[in-house]
mmCIF file with all atom_site columns, C-alpha atoms in Angstrom:
data_model
loop_
_atom_site.group_PDB
_atom_site.id
_atom_site.type_symbol
_atom_site.label_atom_id
_atom_site.label_alt_id
_atom_site.label_comp_id
_atom_site.label_asym_id
_atom_site.label_entity_id
_atom_site.label_seq_id
_atom_site.pdbx_PDB_ins_code
_atom_site.Cartn_x
_atom_site.Cartn_y
_atom_site.Cartn_z
_atom_site.occupancy
_atom_site.B_iso_or_equiv
_atom_site.pdbx_formal_charge
_atom_site.auth_seq_id
_atom_site.auth_comp_id
_atom_site.auth_asym_id
_atom_site.auth_atom_id
_atom_site.pdbx_PDB_model_num
ATOM 1  C CA . LEU A 1 1  ? 101.059 -106.022 95.899  1.00 0.00 ? 1  LEU A CA 1
ATOM 2  C CA . LYS A 1 2  ? 103.315 -106.009 98.794  1.00 0.00 ? 2  LYS A CA 1
ATOM 3  C CA . ASP A 1 3  ? 105.926 -108.456 97.086  1.00 0.00 ? 3  ASP A CA 1
ATOM 4  C CA . ILE A 1 4  ? 105.746 -106.479 93.680  1.00 0.00 ? 4  ILE A CA 1
ATOM 5  C CA . LEU A 1 5  ? 106.560 -102.977 94.857  1.00 0.00 ? 5  LEU A CA 1
ATOM 6  C CA . THR A 1 6  ? 109.430 -104.924 97.435  1.00 0.00 ? 6  THR A CA 1
ATOM 7  C CA . VAL A 1 7  ? 110.986 -106.633 94.151  1.00 0.00 ? 7  VAL A CA 1
ATOM 8  C CA . ASN A 1 8  ? 110.696 -103.505 92.068  1.00 0.00 ? 8  ASN A CA 1
ATOM 9  C CA . PHE A 1 9  ? 110.846 -100.282 94.184  1.00 0.00 ? 9  PHE A CA 1
ATOM 10 C CA . SER A 1 10 ? 112.430 -101.329 97.199  1.00 0.00 ? 10 SER A CA 1
ATOM 11 C CA . GLY A 1 11 ? 115.360 -103.482 95.900  1.00 0.00 ? 11 GLY A CA 1
ATOM 12 C CA . THR A 1 12 ? 116.608 -100.701 93.785  1.00 0.00 ? 12 THR A CA 1
ATOM 13 C CA . TYR A 1 13 ? 116.391 -98.090  96.940  1.00 0.00 ? 13 TYR A CA 1
ATOM 14 C CA . GLU A 1 14 ? 118.180 -100.654 98.879  1.00 0.00 ? 14 GLU A CA 1
ATOM 15 C CA . VAL A 1 15 ? 121.268 -100.950 96.235  1.00 0.00 ? 15 VAL A CA 1
ATOM 16 C CA . ASN A 1 16 ? 121.167 -97.278  95.825  1.00 0.00 ? 16 ASN A CA 1
ATOM 17 C CA . ALA A 1 17 ? 121.500 -96.652  99.583  1.00 0.00 ? 17 ALA A CA 1
ATOM 18 C CA . ALA A 1 18 ? 124.228 -99.276  99.723  1.00 0.00 ? 18 ALA A CA 1
ATOM 19 C CA . LEU A 1 19 ? 126.140 -98.120  96.960  1.00 0.00 ? 19 LEU A CA 1
ATOM 20 C CA . LEU A 1 20 ? 125.796 -94.280  97.165  1.00 0.00 ? 20 LEU A CA 1
ATOM 21 C CA . PRO A 1 21 ? 128.124 -93.813  100.318 1.00 0.00 ? 21 PRO A CA 1
ATOM 22 C CA . LEU A 1 22 ? 130.795 -95.942  98.875  1.00 0.00 ? 22 LEU A CA 1
ATOM 23 C CA . LEU A 1 23 ? 130.745 -93.637  95.446  1.00 0.00 ? 23 LEU A CA 1
ATOM 24 C CA . ARG A 1 24 ? 130.989 -90.632  97.278  1.00 0.00 ? 24 ARG A CA 1
ATOM 25 C CA . LYS A 1 25 ? 134.039 -91.695  98.735  1.00 0.00 ? 25 LYS A CA 1
ATOM 26 C CA . ARG A 1 26 ? 135.703 -92.275  95.880  1.00 0.00 ? 26 ARG A CA 1
ATOM 27 C CA . LYS A 1 27 ? 138.099 -89.580  94.464  1.00 0.00 ? 27 LYS A CA 1
ATOM 28 C CA . ASN A 1 28 ? 137.370 -90.126  90.765  1.00 0.00 ? 28 ASN A CA 1
ATOM 29 C CA . HIS A 1 29 ? 133.680 -88.824  90.558  1.00 0.00 ? 29 HIS A CA 1
ATOM 30 C CA . ARG A 1 30 ? 133.145 -90.624  87.071  1.00 0.00 ? 30 ARG A CA 1
ATOM 31 C CA . SER A 1 31 ? 131.241 -93.182  89.078  1.00 0.00 ? 31 SER A CA 1
ATOM 32 C CA . ALA A 1 32 ? 128.337 -94.272  87.953  1.00 0.00 ? 32 ALA A CA 1
ATOM 33 C CA . ILE A 1 33 ? 124.526 -96.280  89.171  1.00 0.00 ? 33 ILE A CA 1
ATOM 34 C CA . LEU A 1 34 ? 122.596 -97.167  86.273  1.00 0.00 ? 34 LEU A CA 1
ATOM 35 C CA . ASN A 1 35 ? 118.804 -98.072  87.257  1.00 0.00 ? 35 ASN A CA 1
ATOM 36 C CA . LEU A 1 36 ? 116.942 -100.342 84.899  1.00 0.00 ? 36 LEU A CA 1
ATOM 37 C CA . SER A 1 37 ? 113.302 -99.872  84.923  1.00 0.00 ? 37 SER A CA 1
ATOM 38 C CA . SER A 1 38 ? 110.337 -100.761 82.058  1.00 0.00 ? 38 SER A CA 1
ATOM 39 C CA . CYS A 1 39 ? 108.677 -98.808  79.514  1.00 0.00 ? 39 CYS A CA 1
ATOM 40 C CA . THR A 1 40 ? 105.279 -100.180 81.062  1.00 0.00 ? 40 THR A CA 1
ATOM 41 C CA . GLY A 1 41 ? 105.604 -96.984  83.123  1.00 0.00 ? 41 GLY A CA 1
ATOM 42 C CA . VAL A 1 42 ? 104.767 -94.726  79.834  1.00 0.00 ? 42 VAL A CA 1
ATOM 43 C CA . PHE A 1 43 ? 103.417 -98.175  77.751  1.00 0.00 ? 43 PHE A CA 1
ATOM 44 C CA . HIS A 1 44 ? 101.100 -99.457  80.582  1.00 0.00 ? 44 HIS A CA 1
ATOM 45 C CA . SER A 1 45 ? 98.139  -102.424 79.895  1.00 0.00 ? 45 SER A CA 1
ATOM 46 C CA . GLN A 1 46 ? 95.196  -102.581 81.746  1.00 0.00 ? 46 GLN A CA 1
ATOM 47 C CA . GLY A 1 47 ? 95.222  -104.734 84.572  1.00 0.00 ? 47 GLY A CA 1
ATOM 48 C CA . ASN A 1 48 ? 98.675  -104.247 85.404  1.00 0.00 ? 48 ASN A CA 1
ATOM 49 C CA . GLY A 1 49 ? 98.352  -100.991 87.827  1.00 0.00 ? 49 GLY A CA 1
ATOM 50 C CA . THR A 1 50 ? 100.713 -102.217 90.720  1.00 0.00 ? 50 THR A CA 1
ATOM 51 C CA . TYR A 1 51 ? 103.447 -103.211 88.160  1.00 0.00 ? 51 TYR A CA 1
ATOM 52 C CA . THR A 1 52 ? 103.339 -100.078 86.178  1.00 0.00 ? 52 THR A CA 1
ATOM 53 C CA . ALA A 1 53 ? 103.583 -97.757  90.012  1.00 0.00 ? 53 ALA A CA 1
ATOM 54 C CA . SER A 1 54 ? 106.190 -99.778  91.028  1.00 0.00 ? 54 SER A CA 1
ATOM 55 C CA . LYS A 1 55 ? 108.130 -98.993  87.909  1.00 0.00 ? 55 LYS A CA 1
ATOM 56 C CA . VAL A 1 56 ? 106.943 -95.338  87.802  1.00 0.00 ? 56 VAL A CA 1
ATOM 57 C CA . MET A 1 57 ? 108.562 -95.168  91.549  1.00 0.00 ? 57 MET A CA 1
ATOM 58 C CA . GLN A 1 58 ? 111.462 -96.578  90.305  1.00 0.00 ? 58 GLN A CA 1
ATOM 59 C CA . ASP A 1 59 ? 111.789 -94.110  87.152  1.00 0.00 ? 59 ASP A CA 1
ATOM 60 C CA . ILE A 1 60 ? 110.966 -91.003  89.288  1.00 0.00 ? 60 ILE A CA 1
ATOM 61 C CA . TYR A 1 61 ? 113.372 -92.389  92.203  1.00 0.00 ? 61 TYR A CA 1
ATOM 62 C CA . SER A 1 62 ? 116.412 -92.335  89.887  1.00 0.00 ? 62 SER A CA 1
ATOM 63 C CA . ARG A 1 63 ? 115.662 -89.286  88.236  1.00 0.00 ? 63 ARG A CA 1
ATOM 64 C CA . THR A 1 64 ? 116.456 -87.775  91.602  1.00 0.00 ? 64 THR A CA 1
ATOM 65 C CA . LEU A 1 65 ? 119.414 -89.105  92.626  1.00 0.00 ? 65 LEU A CA 1
ATOM 66 C CA . SER A 1 66 ? 120.516 -87.784  88.986  1.00 0.00 ? 66 SER A CA 1
ATOM 67 C CA . ILE A 1 67 ? 120.252 -84.286  90.194  1.00 0.00 ? 67 ILE A CA 1
#
């Protein structure tokens, strides 16, 4: 459980946390971060609960960054 969450969510969070301050300092406001996730959060299958949860977390986190 912890390994899947660490890779799929914490990895995304750490990279974004490192990049966001750098992008905010840029004068060109056309910078973007592209977070890739999985359709598993929508089309989930039995037995993949932890993986699905980590991808849903990643998706929601990415959406909050775009606000």
